[in-house]
Amino acid sequence: MDLSFLSGVFASPWDIIKSLVDIAIVAFIFYKIMSLFRNTRAEQLLRGLLILVVFSVVVSVLRLEMLSWLLEKLWILFIITIPIVFQPELRRVLEQLGRGQFFNLSFSGSSSSAQMPLIISEVVTAASNLSRSRTGALMVFVRQTGINEHLESGTAVDALVSSSLLMNIFVPNSPLHDGAAVIRGDRLYKAACVLPLSGNLNLPPELGTRHRAALGISELSDALVVVVSEETGIISVAEAGKLHRFKDARGLEEFLRQNLLEDEGSRPLEGFLRRWRSDAKKDEG
């Protein structure tokens, strides 16, 4: 009678400890790698790949030959392009390994945005005052899509958002005035961030670098970017590659409240319909 199956049941304590340590190390490495993708555009791409994996398994189980052939070709393409797509994250892994930071324990979560109405009020006040003094400014609201890979050039601030702090940041010739101030959750996360410029070749020539940077980050993510023109004092908001201009602070505040106080991630249909109605009104005008 073969009793070999009992060897797993009556394993020695040392074997059990080794297995637990092995599982713990693998889980920790997996956690650290996933933390590098958090708050970056790669997080959305990773979710897409996970959905594609599930779809591939379903197709394989159902034995759909044509879809299996198509998915096989797609996976060959993805294997080639994945190192390119995830290049910033792979570089960050190697940098942390080189600095010995990869194995640091860090379990901090993202900031809460419960204070968003107050934050909007502070940003509107700052934008209004900066507009009156013709002081250029660039303020980014990070939403669902993370943009950490575009913020490495900035200076960490991690402070409560206030109009006085924002106005001091953008005072001409101050150390942090040249670049964007980034708001994530209920904190002023970074300042002096250099953002990617828009690749749209059809933009009006009068738009300067500040507006092109605002449009650039809005094309790559769902961030809202408040821009104050240094030349005219006009306040604008860049969203999804489009620039919305406002005549007064009330219009700016209404726009920010409409877009930031409602979670479009949990209500995608409502967000889509709102944007559709907004575009329809512009076409009619």
PDB file of N, CA, C and O in Angstrom, residues 100-173:
ATOM      1  N   GLY A 100      19.302  50.444  -2.509  1.00  0.00           N
ATOM      2  CA  GLY A 100      18.946  49.639  -1.345  1.00  0.00           C
ATOM      3  C   GLY A 100      17.599  49.977  -0.765  1.00  0.00           C
ATOM      4  O   GLY A 100      17.330  49.681   0.399  1.00  0.00           O
ATOM      5  N   GLN A 101      16.704  50.595  -1.549  1.00  0.00           N
ATOM      6  CA  GLN A 101      15.404  51.011  -1.038  1.00  0.00           C
ATOM      7  C   GLN A 101      14.286  50.038  -1.386  1.00  0.00           C
ATOM      8  O   GLN A 101      13.163  50.185  -0.910  1.00  0.00           O
ATOM      9  N   PHE A 102      14.593  49.051  -2.225  1.00  0.00           N
ATOM     10  CA  PHE A 102      13.529  48.165  -2.693  1.00  0.00           C
ATOM     11  C   PHE A 102      12.914  47.377  -1.543  1.00  0.00           C
ATOM     12  O   PHE A 102      11.717  47.096  -1.526  1.00  0.00           O
ATOM     13  N   PHE A 103      13.733  46.994  -0.537  1.00  0.00           N
ATOM     14  CA  PHE A 103      13.241  46.148   0.545  1.00  0.00           C
ATOM     15  C   PHE A 103      12.796  46.940   1.770  1.00  0.00           C
ATOM     16  O   PHE A 103      12.584  46.382   2.837  1.00  0.00           O
ATOM     17  N   ASN A 104      12.678  48.285   1.609  1.00  0.00           N
ATOM     18  CA  ASN A 104      12.133  49.084   2.704  1.00  0.00           C
ATOM     19  C   ASN A 104      10.646  48.823   2.849  1.00  0.00           C
ATOM     20  O   ASN A 104       9.916  48.767   1.861  1.00  0.00           O
ATOM     21  N   LEU A 105      10.185  48.697   4.096  1.00  0.00           N
ATOM     22  CA  LEU A 105       8.764  48.492   4.337  1.00  0.00           C
ATOM     23  C   LEU A 105       8.050  49.829   4.261  1.00  0.00           C
ATOM     24  O   LEU A 105       8.396  50.760   4.974  1.00  0.00           O
ATOM     25  N   SER A 106       7.058  49.907   3.388  1.00  0.00           N
ATOM     26  CA  SER A 106       6.272  51.135   3.250  1.00  0.00           C
ATOM     27  C   SER A 106       4.853  50.753   2.885  1.00  0.00           C
ATOM     28  O   SER A 106       4.628  50.190   1.822  1.00  0.00           O
ATOM     29  N   PHE A 107       3.926  51.061   3.748  1.00  0.00           N
ATOM     30  CA  PHE A 107       2.545  50.672   3.527  1.00  0.00           C
ATOM     31  C   PHE A 107       1.617  51.885   3.506  1.00  0.00           C
ATOM     32  O   PHE A 107       0.447  51.789   3.836  1.00  0.00           O
ATOM     33  N   SER A 108       2.162  53.029   3.155  1.00  0.00           N
ATOM     34  CA  SER A 108       1.345  54.245   3.149  1.00  0.00           C
ATOM     35  C   SER A 108       0.372  54.222   2.000  1.00  0.00           C
ATOM     36  O   SER A 108       0.706  53.829   0.893  1.00  0.00           O
ATOM     37  N   GLY A 109      -0.839  54.639   2.263  1.00  0.00           N
ATOM     38  CA  GLY A 109      -1.863  54.660   1.231  1.00  0.00           C
ATOM     39  C   GLY A 109      -1.998  56.039   0.628  1.00  0.00           C
ATOM     40  O   GLY A 109      -1.298  56.980   0.974  1.00  0.00           O
ATOM     41  N   SER A 110      -2.936  56.167  -0.292  1.00  0.00           N
ATOM     42  CA  SER A 110      -3.174  57.446  -0.936  1.00  0.00           C
ATOM     43  C   SER A 110      -3.969  58.352  -0.012  1.00  0.00           C
ATOM     44  O   SER A 110      -4.683  57.921   0.881  1.00  0.00           O
ATOM     45  N   SER A 111      -3.876  59.664  -0.239  1.00  0.00           N
ATOM     46  CA  SER A 111      -4.535  60.640   0.617  1.00  0.00           C
ATOM     47  C   SER A 111      -6.031  60.640   0.386  1.00  0.00           C
ATOM     48  O   SER A 111      -6.519  60.335  -0.687  1.00  0.00           O
ATOM     49  N   SER A 112      -6.739  60.999   1.436  1.00  0.00           N
ATOM     50  CA  SER A 112      -8.187  61.130   1.314  1.00  0.00           C
ATOM     51  C   SER A 112      -8.519  62.472   0.676  1.00  0.00           C
ATOM     52  O   SER A 112      -7.835  63.461   0.863  1.00  0.00           O
ATOM     53  N   SER A 113      -9.602  62.506  -0.104  1.00  0.00           N
ATOM     54  CA  SER A 113     -10.018  63.746  -0.760  1.00  0.00           C
ATOM     55  C   SER A 113     -11.317  64.262  -0.166  1.00  0.00           C
ATOM     56  O   SER A 113     -12.113  64.889  -0.853  1.00  0.00           O
ATOM     57  N   ALA A 114     -11.566  63.979   1.135  1.00  0.00           N
ATOM     58  CA  ALA A 114     -12.808  64.414   1.784  1.00  0.00           C
ATOM     59  C   ALA A 114     -12.888  65.932   1.875  1.00  0.00           C
ATOM     60  O   ALA A 114     -13.972  66.496   1.983  1.00  0.00           O
ATOM     61  N   GLN A 115     -11.739  66.605   1.855  1.00  0.00           N
ATOM     62  CA  GLN A 115     -11.702  68.058   1.981  1.00  0.00           C
ATOM     63  C   GLN A 115     -11.723  68.758   0.624  1.00  0.00           C
ATOM     64  O   GLN A 115     -11.356  69.937   0.530  1.00  0.00           O
ATOM     65  N   MET A 116     -12.160  68.058  -0.426  1.00  0.00           N
ATOM     66  CA  MET A 116     -12.088  68.620  -1.771  1.00  0.00           C
ATOM     67  C   MET A 116     -12.841  69.941  -1.936  1.00  0.00           C
ATOM     68  O   MET A 116     -12.340  70.849  -2.620  1.00  0.00           O
ATOM     69  N   PRO A 117     -14.045  70.133  -1.362  1.00  0.00           N
ATOM     70  CA  PRO A 117     -14.709  71.447  -1.510  1.00  0.00           C
ATOM     71  C   PRO A 117     -13.844  72.597  -1.003  1.00  0.00           C
ATOM     72  O   PRO A 117     -13.761  73.654  -1.642  1.00  0.00           O
ATOM     73  N   LEU A 118     -13.185  72.405   0.147  1.00  0.00           N
ATOM     74  CA  LEU A 118     -12.313  73.447   0.684  1.00  0.00           C
ATOM     75  C   LEU A 118     -11.097  73.649  -0.213  1.00  0.00           C
ATOM     76  O   LEU A 118     -10.660  74.792  -0.437  1.00  0.00           O
ATOM     77  N   ILE A 119     -10.545  72.556  -0.733  1.00  0.00           N
ATOM     78  CA  ILE A 119      -9.379  72.646  -1.613  1.00  0.00           C
ATOM     79  C   ILE A 119      -9.735  73.419  -2.873  1.00  0.00           C
ATOM     80  O   ILE A 119      -8.968  74.277  -3.336  1.00  0.00           O
ATOM     81  N   ILE A 120     -10.907  73.128  -3.446  1.00  0.00           N
ATOM     82  CA  ILE A 120     -11.347  73.852  -4.645  1.00  0.00           C
ATOM     83  C   ILE A 120     -11.448  75.341  -4.352  1.00  0.00           C
ATOM     84  O   ILE A 120     -11.014  76.181  -5.157  1.00  0.00           O
ATOM     85  N   SER A 121     -12.020  75.679  -3.205  1.00  0.00           N
ATOM     86  CA  SER A 121     -12.154  77.094  -2.829  1.00  0.00           C
ATOM     87  C   SER A 121     -10.792  77.769  -2.715  1.00  0.00           C
ATOM     88  O   SER A 121     -10.607  78.910  -3.181  1.00  0.00           O
ATOM     89  N   GLU A 122      -9.821  77.079  -2.122  1.00  0.00           N
ATOM     90  CA  GLU A 122      -8.478  77.640  -1.964  1.00  0.00           C
ATOM     91  C   GLU A 122      -7.807  77.832  -3.328  1.00  0.00           C
ATOM     92  O   GLU A 122      -7.151  78.851  -3.575  1.00  0.00           O
ATOM     93  N   VAL A 123      -7.972  76.858  -4.217  1.00  0.00           N
ATOM     94  CA  VAL A 123      -7.364  76.960  -5.549  1.00  0.00           C
ATOM     95  C   VAL A 123      -7.997  78.092  -6.341  1.00  0.00           C
ATOM     96  O   VAL A 123      -7.306  78.858  -7.032  1.00  0.00           O
ATOM     97  N   VAL A 124      -9.320  78.230  -6.256  1.00  0.00           N
ATOM     98  CA  VAL A 124     -10.010  79.312  -6.971  1.00  0.00           C
ATOM     99  C   VAL A 124      -9.562  80.671  -6.450  1.00  0.00           C
ATOM    100  O   VAL A 124      -9.310  81.599  -7.230  1.00  0.00           O
ATOM    101  N   THR A 125      -9.422  80.803  -5.141  1.00  0.00           N
ATOM    102  CA  THR A 125      -8.941  82.062  -4.556  1.00  0.00           C
ATOM    103  C   THR A 125      -7.531  82.382  -5.045  1.00  0.00           C
ATOM    104  O   THR A 125      -7.239  83.524  -5.431  1.00  0.00           O
ATOM    105  N   ALA A 126      -6.665  81.375  -5.033  1.00  0.00           N
ATOM    106  CA  ALA A 126      -5.289  81.591  -5.495  1.00  0.00           C
ATOM    107  C   ALA A 126      -5.267  81.966  -6.968  1.00  0.00           C
ATOM    108  O   ALA A 126      -4.553  82.906  -7.368  1.00  0.00           O
ATOM    109  N   ALA A 127      -6.048  81.251  -7.790  1.00  0.00           N
ATOM    110  CA  ALA A 127      -6.070  81.535  -9.227  1.00  0.00           C
ATOM    111  C   ALA A 127      -6.588  82.951  -9.494  1.00  0.00           C
ATOM    112  O   ALA A 127      -6.060  83.663 -10.365  1.00  0.00           O
ATOM    113  N   SER A 128      -7.599  83.396  -8.746  1.00  0.00           N
ATOM    114  CA  SER A 128      -8.148  84.744  -8.924  1.00  0.00           C
ATOM    115  C   SER A 128      -7.113  85.811  -8.581  1.00  0.00           C
ATOM    116  O   SER A 128      -6.942  86.790  -9.326  1.00  0.00           O
ATOM    117  N   ASN A 129      -6.436  85.643  -7.467  1.00  0.00           N
ATOM    118  CA  ASN A 129      -5.421  86.618  -7.065  1.00  0.00           C
ATOM    119  C   ASN A 129      -4.239  86.634  -8.032  1.00  0.00           C
ATOM    120  O   ASN A 129      -3.700  87.702  -8.363  1.00  0.00           O
ATOM    121  N   LEU A 130      -3.815  85.438  -8.480  1.00  0.00           N
ATOM    122  CA  LEU A 130      -2.714  85.358  -9.438  1.00  0.00           C
ATOM    123  C   LEU A 130      -3.114  85.967 -10.777  1.00  0.00           C
ATOM    124  O   LEU A 130      -2.291  86.590 -11.462  1.00  0.00           O
ATOM    125  N   SER A 131      -4.380  85.826 -11.144  1.00  0.00           N
ATOM    126  CA  SER A 131      -4.871  86.413 -12.385  1.00  0.00           C
ATOM    127  C   SER A 131      -4.828  87.927 -12.330  1.00  0.00           C
ATOM    128  O   SER A 131      -4.433  88.596 -13.293  1.00  0.00           O
ATOM    129  N   ARG A 132      -5.243  88.500 -11.190  1.00  0.00           N
ATOM    130  CA  ARG A 132      -5.243  89.962 -11.051  1.00  0.00           C
ATOM    131  C   ARG A 132      -3.831  90.538 -11.107  1.00  0.00           C
ATOM    132  O   ARG A 132      -3.622  91.633 -11.631  1.00  0.00           O
ATOM    133  N   SER A 133      -2.862  89.786 -10.590  1.00  0.00           N
ATOM    134  CA  SER A 133      -1.483  90.281 -10.594  1.00  0.00           C
ATOM    135  C   SER A 133      -0.705  89.833 -11.834  1.00  0.00           C
ATOM    136  O   SER A 133       0.500  90.085 -11.929  1.00  0.00           O
ATOM    137  N   ARG A 134      -1.405  89.170 -12.774  1.00  0.00           N
ATOM    138  CA  ARG A 134      -0.759  88.659 -14.000  1.00  0.00           C
ATOM    139  C   ARG A 134       0.449  87.782 -13.669  1.00  0.00           C
ATOM    140  O   ARG A 134       1.530  87.950 -14.244  1.00  0.00           O
ATOM    141  N   THR A 135       0.249  86.864 -12.731  1.00  0.00           N
ATOM    142  CA  THR A 135       1.306  85.925 -12.354  1.00  0.00           C
ATOM    143  C   THR A 135       0.964  84.555 -12.925  1.00  0.00           C
ATOM    144  O   THR A 135      -0.109  84.012 -12.634  1.00  0.00           O
ATOM    145  N   GLY A 136       1.849  84.010 -13.729  1.00  0.00           N
ATOM    146  CA  GLY A 136       1.601  82.711 -14.336  1.00  0.00           C
ATOM    147  C   GLY A 136       1.583  81.594 -13.307  1.00  0.00           C
ATOM    148  O   GLY A 136       2.342  81.609 -12.333  1.00  0.00           O
ATOM    149  N   ALA A 137       0.697  80.606 -13.514  1.00  0.00           N
ATOM    150  CA  ALA A 137       0.588  79.486 -12.572  1.00  0.00           C
ATOM    151  C   ALA A 137       0.086  78.251 -13.290  1.00  0.00           C
ATOM    152  O   ALA A 137      -0.599  78.332 -14.316  1.00  0.00           O
ATOM    153  N   LEU A 138       0.416  77.092 -12.714  1.00  0.00           N
ATOM    154  CA  LEU A 138       0.026  75.796 -13.271  1.00  0.00           C
ATOM    155  C   LEU A 138      -0.259  74.869 -12.093  1.00  0.00           C
ATOM    156  O   LEU A 138       0.647  74.525 -11.338  1.00  0.00           O
ATOM    157  N   MET A 139      -1.536  74.494 -11.909  1.00  0.00           N
ATOM    158  CA  MET A 139      -1.941  73.679 -10.754  1.00  0.00           C
ATOM    159  C   MET A 139      -2.673  72.437 -11.248  1.00  0.00           C
ATOM    160  O   MET A 139      -3.685  72.554 -11.955  1.00  0.00           O
ATOM    161  N   VAL A 140      -2.182  71.274 -10.873  1.00  0.00           N
ATOM    162  CA  VAL A 140      -2.685  70.001 -11.393  1.00  0.00           C
ATOM    163  C   VAL A 140      -3.468  69.268 -10.305  1.00  0.00           C
ATOM    164  O   VAL A 140      -2.977  69.076  -9.191  1.00  0.00           O
ATOM    165  N   PHE A 141      -4.684  68.845 -10.645  1.00  0.00           N
ATOM    166  CA  PHE A 141      -5.464  67.955  -9.788  1.00  0.00           C
ATOM    167  C   PHE A 141      -5.313  66.527 -10.326  1.00  0.00           C
ATOM    168  O   PHE A 141      -5.759  66.218 -11.434  1.00  0.00           O
ATOM    169  N   VAL A 142      -4.682  65.653  -9.551  1.00  0.00           N
ATOM    170  CA  VAL A 142      -4.553  64.253  -9.949  1.00  0.00           C
ATOM    171  C   VAL A 142      -5.854  63.538  -9.618  1.00  0.00           C
ATOM    172  O   VAL A 142      -6.376  63.660  -8.502  1.00  0.00           O
ATOM    173  N   ARG A 143      -6.375  62.783 -10.592  1.00  0.00           N
ATOM    174  CA  ARG A 143      -7.626  62.055 -10.349  1.00  0.00           C
ATOM    175  C   ARG A 143      -7.351  60.547 -10.383  1.00  0.00           C
ATOM    176  O   ARG A 143      -6.482  60.068  -9.680  1.00  0.00           O
ATOM    177  N   GLN A 144      -8.070  59.802 -11.205  1.00  0.00           N
ATOM    178  CA  GLN A 144      -7.962  58.342 -11.170  1.00  0.00           C
ATOM    179  C   GLN A 144      -6.657  57.838 -11.776  1.00  0.00           C
ATOM    180  O   GLN A 144      -6.034  56.918 -11.260  1.00  0.00           O
ATOM    181  N   THR A 145      -6.241  58.418 -12.882  1.00  0.00           N
ATOM    182  CA  THR A 145      -5.016  57.973 -13.542  1.00  0.00           C
ATOM    183  C   THR A 145      -3.806  58.617 -12.878  1.00  0.00           C
ATOM    184  O   THR A 145      -3.687  59.836 -12.848  1.00  0.00           O
ATOM    185  N   GLY A 146      -2.921  57.785 -12.338  1.00  0.00           N
ATOM    186  CA  GLY A 146      -1.715  58.314 -11.703  1.00  0.00           C
ATOM    187  C   GLY A 146      -0.726  58.868 -12.720  1.00  0.00           C
ATOM    188  O   GLY A 146      -0.658  58.411 -13.860  1.00  0.00           O
ATOM    189  N   ILE A 147       0.048  59.865 -12.301  1.00  0.00           N
ATOM    190  CA  ILE A 147       1.032  60.492 -13.197  1.00  0.00           C
ATOM    191  C   ILE A 147       2.391  60.584 -12.521  1.00  0.00           C
ATOM    192  O   ILE A 147       3.185  61.476 -12.837  1.00  0.00           O
ATOM    193  N   ASN A 148       2.670  59.670 -11.592  1.00  0.00           N
ATOM    194  CA  ASN A 148       3.919  59.756 -10.838  1.00  0.00           C
ATOM    195  C   ASN A 148       5.154  59.766 -11.723  1.00  0.00           C
ATOM    196  O   ASN A 148       6.168  60.383 -11.393  1.00  0.00           O
ATOM    197  N   GLU A 149       5.096  59.046 -12.861  1.00  0.00           N
ATOM    198  CA  GLU A 149       6.275  58.984 -13.715  1.00  0.00           C
ATOM    199  C   GLU A 149       6.621  60.337 -14.330  1.00  0.00           C
ATOM    200  O   GLU A 149       7.738  60.541 -14.806  1.00  0.00           O
ATOM    201  N   HIS A 150       5.661  61.288 -14.315  1.00  0.00           N
ATOM    202  CA  HIS A 150       5.905  62.630 -14.857  1.00  0.00           C
ATOM    203  C   HIS A 150       6.240  63.640 -13.760  1.00  0.00           C
ATOM    204  O   HIS A 150       6.428  64.826 -14.061  1.00  0.00           O
ATOM    205  N   LEU A 151       6.312  63.185 -12.507  1.00  0.00           N
ATOM    206  CA  LEU A 151       6.518  64.110 -11.399  1.00  0.00           C
ATOM    207  C   LEU A 151       7.872  63.938 -10.725  1.00  0.00           C
ATOM    208  O   LEU A 151       8.132  64.550  -9.690  1.00  0.00           O
ATOM    209  N   GLU A 152       8.732  63.092 -11.295  1.00  0.00           N
ATOM    210  CA  GLU A 152      10.022  62.825 -10.658  1.00  0.00           C
ATOM    211  C   GLU A 152      10.909  64.065 -10.609  1.00  0.00           C
ATOM    212  O   GLU A 152      11.797  64.165  -9.762  1.00  0.00           O
ATOM    213  N   SER A 153      10.667  65.009 -11.518  1.00  0.00           N
ATOM    214  CA  SER A 153      11.494  66.219 -11.557  1.00  0.00           C
ATOM    215  C   SER A 153      11.095  67.235 -10.495  1.00  0.00           C
ATOM    216  O   SER A 153      11.822  68.193 -10.249  1.00  0.00           O
ATOM    217  N   GLY A 154       9.929  67.040  -9.848  1.00  0.00           N
ATOM    218  CA  GLY A 154       9.417  68.036  -8.915  1.00  0.00           C
ATOM    219  C   GLY A 154      10.059  67.966  -7.539  1.00  0.00           C
ATOM    220  O   GLY A 154      10.825  67.058  -7.212  1.00  0.00           O
ATOM    221  N   THR A 155       9.705  68.953  -6.732  1.00  0.00           N
ATOM    222  CA  THR A 155      10.173  69.041  -5.348  1.00  0.00           C
ATOM    223  C   THR A 155       9.038  68.650  -4.412  1.00  0.00           C
ATOM    224  O   THR A 155       7.933  69.199  -4.502  1.00  0.00           O
ATOM    225  N   ALA A 156       9.294  67.705  -3.510  1.00  0.00           N
ATOM    226  CA  ALA A 156       8.264  67.244  -2.583  1.00  0.00           C
ATOM    227  C   ALA A 156       7.853  68.370  -1.639  1.00  0.00           C
ATOM    228  O   ALA A 156       8.703  69.070  -1.087  1.00  0.00           O
ATOM    229  N   VAL A 157       6.543  68.539  -1.454  1.00  0.00           N
ATOM    230  CA  VAL A 157       6.015  69.563  -0.553  1.00  0.00           C
ATOM    231  C   VAL A 157       5.212  68.907   0.577  1.00  0.00           C
ATOM    232  O   VAL A 157       5.469  69.141   1.749  1.00  0.00           O
ATOM    233  N   ASP A 158       4.228  68.101   0.213  1.00  0.00           N
ATOM    234  CA  ASP A 158       3.384  67.370   1.170  1.00  0.00           C
ATOM    235  C   ASP A 158       2.843  68.299   2.249  1.00  0.00           C
ATOM    236  O   ASP A 158       3.151  68.179   3.431  1.00  0.00           O
ATOM    237  N   ALA A 159       1.997  69.245   1.823  1.00  0.00           N
ATOM    238  CA  ALA A 159       1.429  70.228   2.751  1.00  0.00           C
ATOM    239  C   ALA A 159      -0.057  70.374   2.480  1.00  0.00           C
ATOM    240  O   ALA A 159      -0.566  69.968   1.428  1.00  0.00           O
ATOM    241  N   LEU A 160      -0.764  70.953   3.447  1.00  0.00           N
ATOM    242  CA  LEU A 160      -2.177  71.259   3.240  1.00  0.00           C
ATOM    243  C   LEU A 160      -2.308  72.309   2.141  1.00  0.00           C
ATOM    244  O   LEU A 160      -1.491  73.231   2.046  1.00  0.00           O
ATOM    245  N   VAL A 161      -3.328  72.171   1.335  1.00  0.00           N
ATOM    246  CA  VAL A 161      -3.543  73.101   0.228  1.00  0.00           C
ATOM    247  C   VAL A 161      -4.152  74.390   0.767  1.00  0.00           C
ATOM    248  O   VAL A 161      -5.188  74.373   1.436  1.00  0.00           O
ATOM    249  N   SER A 162      -3.495  75.501   0.489  1.00  0.00           N
ATOM    250  CA  SER A 162      -4.024  76.808   0.886  1.00  0.00           C
ATOM    251  C   SER A 162      -3.706  77.813  -0.210  1.00  0.00           C
ATOM    252  O   SER A 162      -2.721  77.672  -0.942  1.00  0.00           O
ATOM    253  N   SER A 163      -4.558  78.838  -0.312  1.00  0.00           N
ATOM    254  CA  SER A 163      -4.360  79.855  -1.346  1.00  0.00           C
ATOM    255  C   SER A 163      -3.053  80.610  -1.125  1.00  0.00           C
ATOM    256  O   SER A 163      -2.341  80.935  -2.084  1.00  0.00           O
ATOM    257  N   SER A 164      -2.718  80.899   0.134  1.00  0.00           N
ATOM    258  CA  SER A 164      -1.488  81.643   0.416  1.00  0.00           C
ATOM    259  C   SER A 164      -0.247  80.844   0.007  1.00  0.00           C
ATOM    260  O   SER A 164       0.709  81.390  -0.544  1.00  0.00           O
ATOM    261  N   LEU A 165      -0.270  79.529   0.266  1.00  0.00           N
ATOM    262  CA  LEU A 165       0.864  78.695  -0.120  1.00  0.00           C
ATOM    263  C   LEU A 165       1.011  78.638  -1.635  1.00  0.00           C
ATOM    264  O   LEU A 165       2.121  78.779  -2.165  1.00  0.00           O
ATOM    265  N   LEU A 166      -0.097  78.471  -2.337  1.00  0.00           N
ATOM    266  CA  LEU A 166      -0.050  78.413  -3.801  1.00  0.00           C
ATOM    267  C   LEU A 166       0.449  79.736  -4.384  1.00  0.00           C
ATOM    268  O   LEU A 166       1.261  79.742  -5.320  1.00  0.00           O
ATOM    269  N   MET A 167      -0.021  80.853  -3.841  1.00  0.00           N
ATOM    270  CA  MET A 167       0.431  82.147  -4.355  1.00  0.00           C
ATOM    271  C   MET A 167       1.916  82.369  -4.093  1.00  0.00           C
ATOM    272  O   MET A 167       2.631  82.914  -4.937  1.00  0.00           O
ATOM    273  N   ASN A 168       2.403  81.930  -2.947  1.00  0.00           N
ATOM    274  CA  ASN A 168       3.830  82.067  -2.640  1.00  0.00           C
ATOM    275  C   ASN A 168       4.688  81.198  -3.554  1.00  0.00           C
ATOM    276  O   ASN A 168       5.805  81.569  -3.916  1.00  0.00           O
ATOM    277  N   ILE A 169       4.164  80.020  -3.916  1.00  0.00           N
ATOM    278  CA  ILE A 169       4.926  79.139  -4.807  1.00  0.00           C
ATOM    279  C   ILE A 169       5.164  79.802  -6.155  1.00  0.00           C
ATOM    280  O   ILE A 169       6.258  79.701  -6.723  1.00  0.00           O
ATOM    281  N   PHE A 170       4.147  80.514  -6.667  1.00  0.00           N
ATOM    282  CA  PHE A 170       4.251  81.068  -8.021  1.00  0.00           C
ATOM    283  C   PHE A 170       4.732  82.521  -8.062  1.00  0.00           C
ATOM    284  O   PHE A 170       4.651  83.165  -9.116  1.00  0.00           O
ATOM    285  N   VAL A 171       5.215  83.029  -6.949  1.00  0.00           N
ATOM    286  CA  VAL A 171       5.843  84.357  -6.975  1.00  0.00           C
ATOM    287  C   VAL A 171       7.039  84.321  -7.924  1.00  0.00           C
ATOM    288  O   VAL A 171       7.882  83.424  -7.834  1.00  0.00           O
ATOM    289  N   PRO A 172       7.137  85.247  -8.856  1.00  0.00           N
ATOM    290  CA  PRO A 172       8.254  85.228  -9.816  1.00  0.00           C
ATOM    291  C   PRO A 172       9.609  85.186  -9.122  1.00  0.00           C
ATOM    292  O   PRO A 172       9.830  85.825  -8.093  1.00  0.00           O
ATOM    293  N   ASN A 173      10.488  84.399  -9.693  1.00  0.00           N
ATOM    294  CA  ASN A 173      11.872  84.224  -9.226  1.00  0.00           C
ATOM    295  C   ASN A 173      11.983  83.457  -7.902  1.00  0.00           C
ATOM    296  O   ASN A 173      13.076  83.371  -7.340  1.00  0.00           O
TER     297      ASN A 173
END
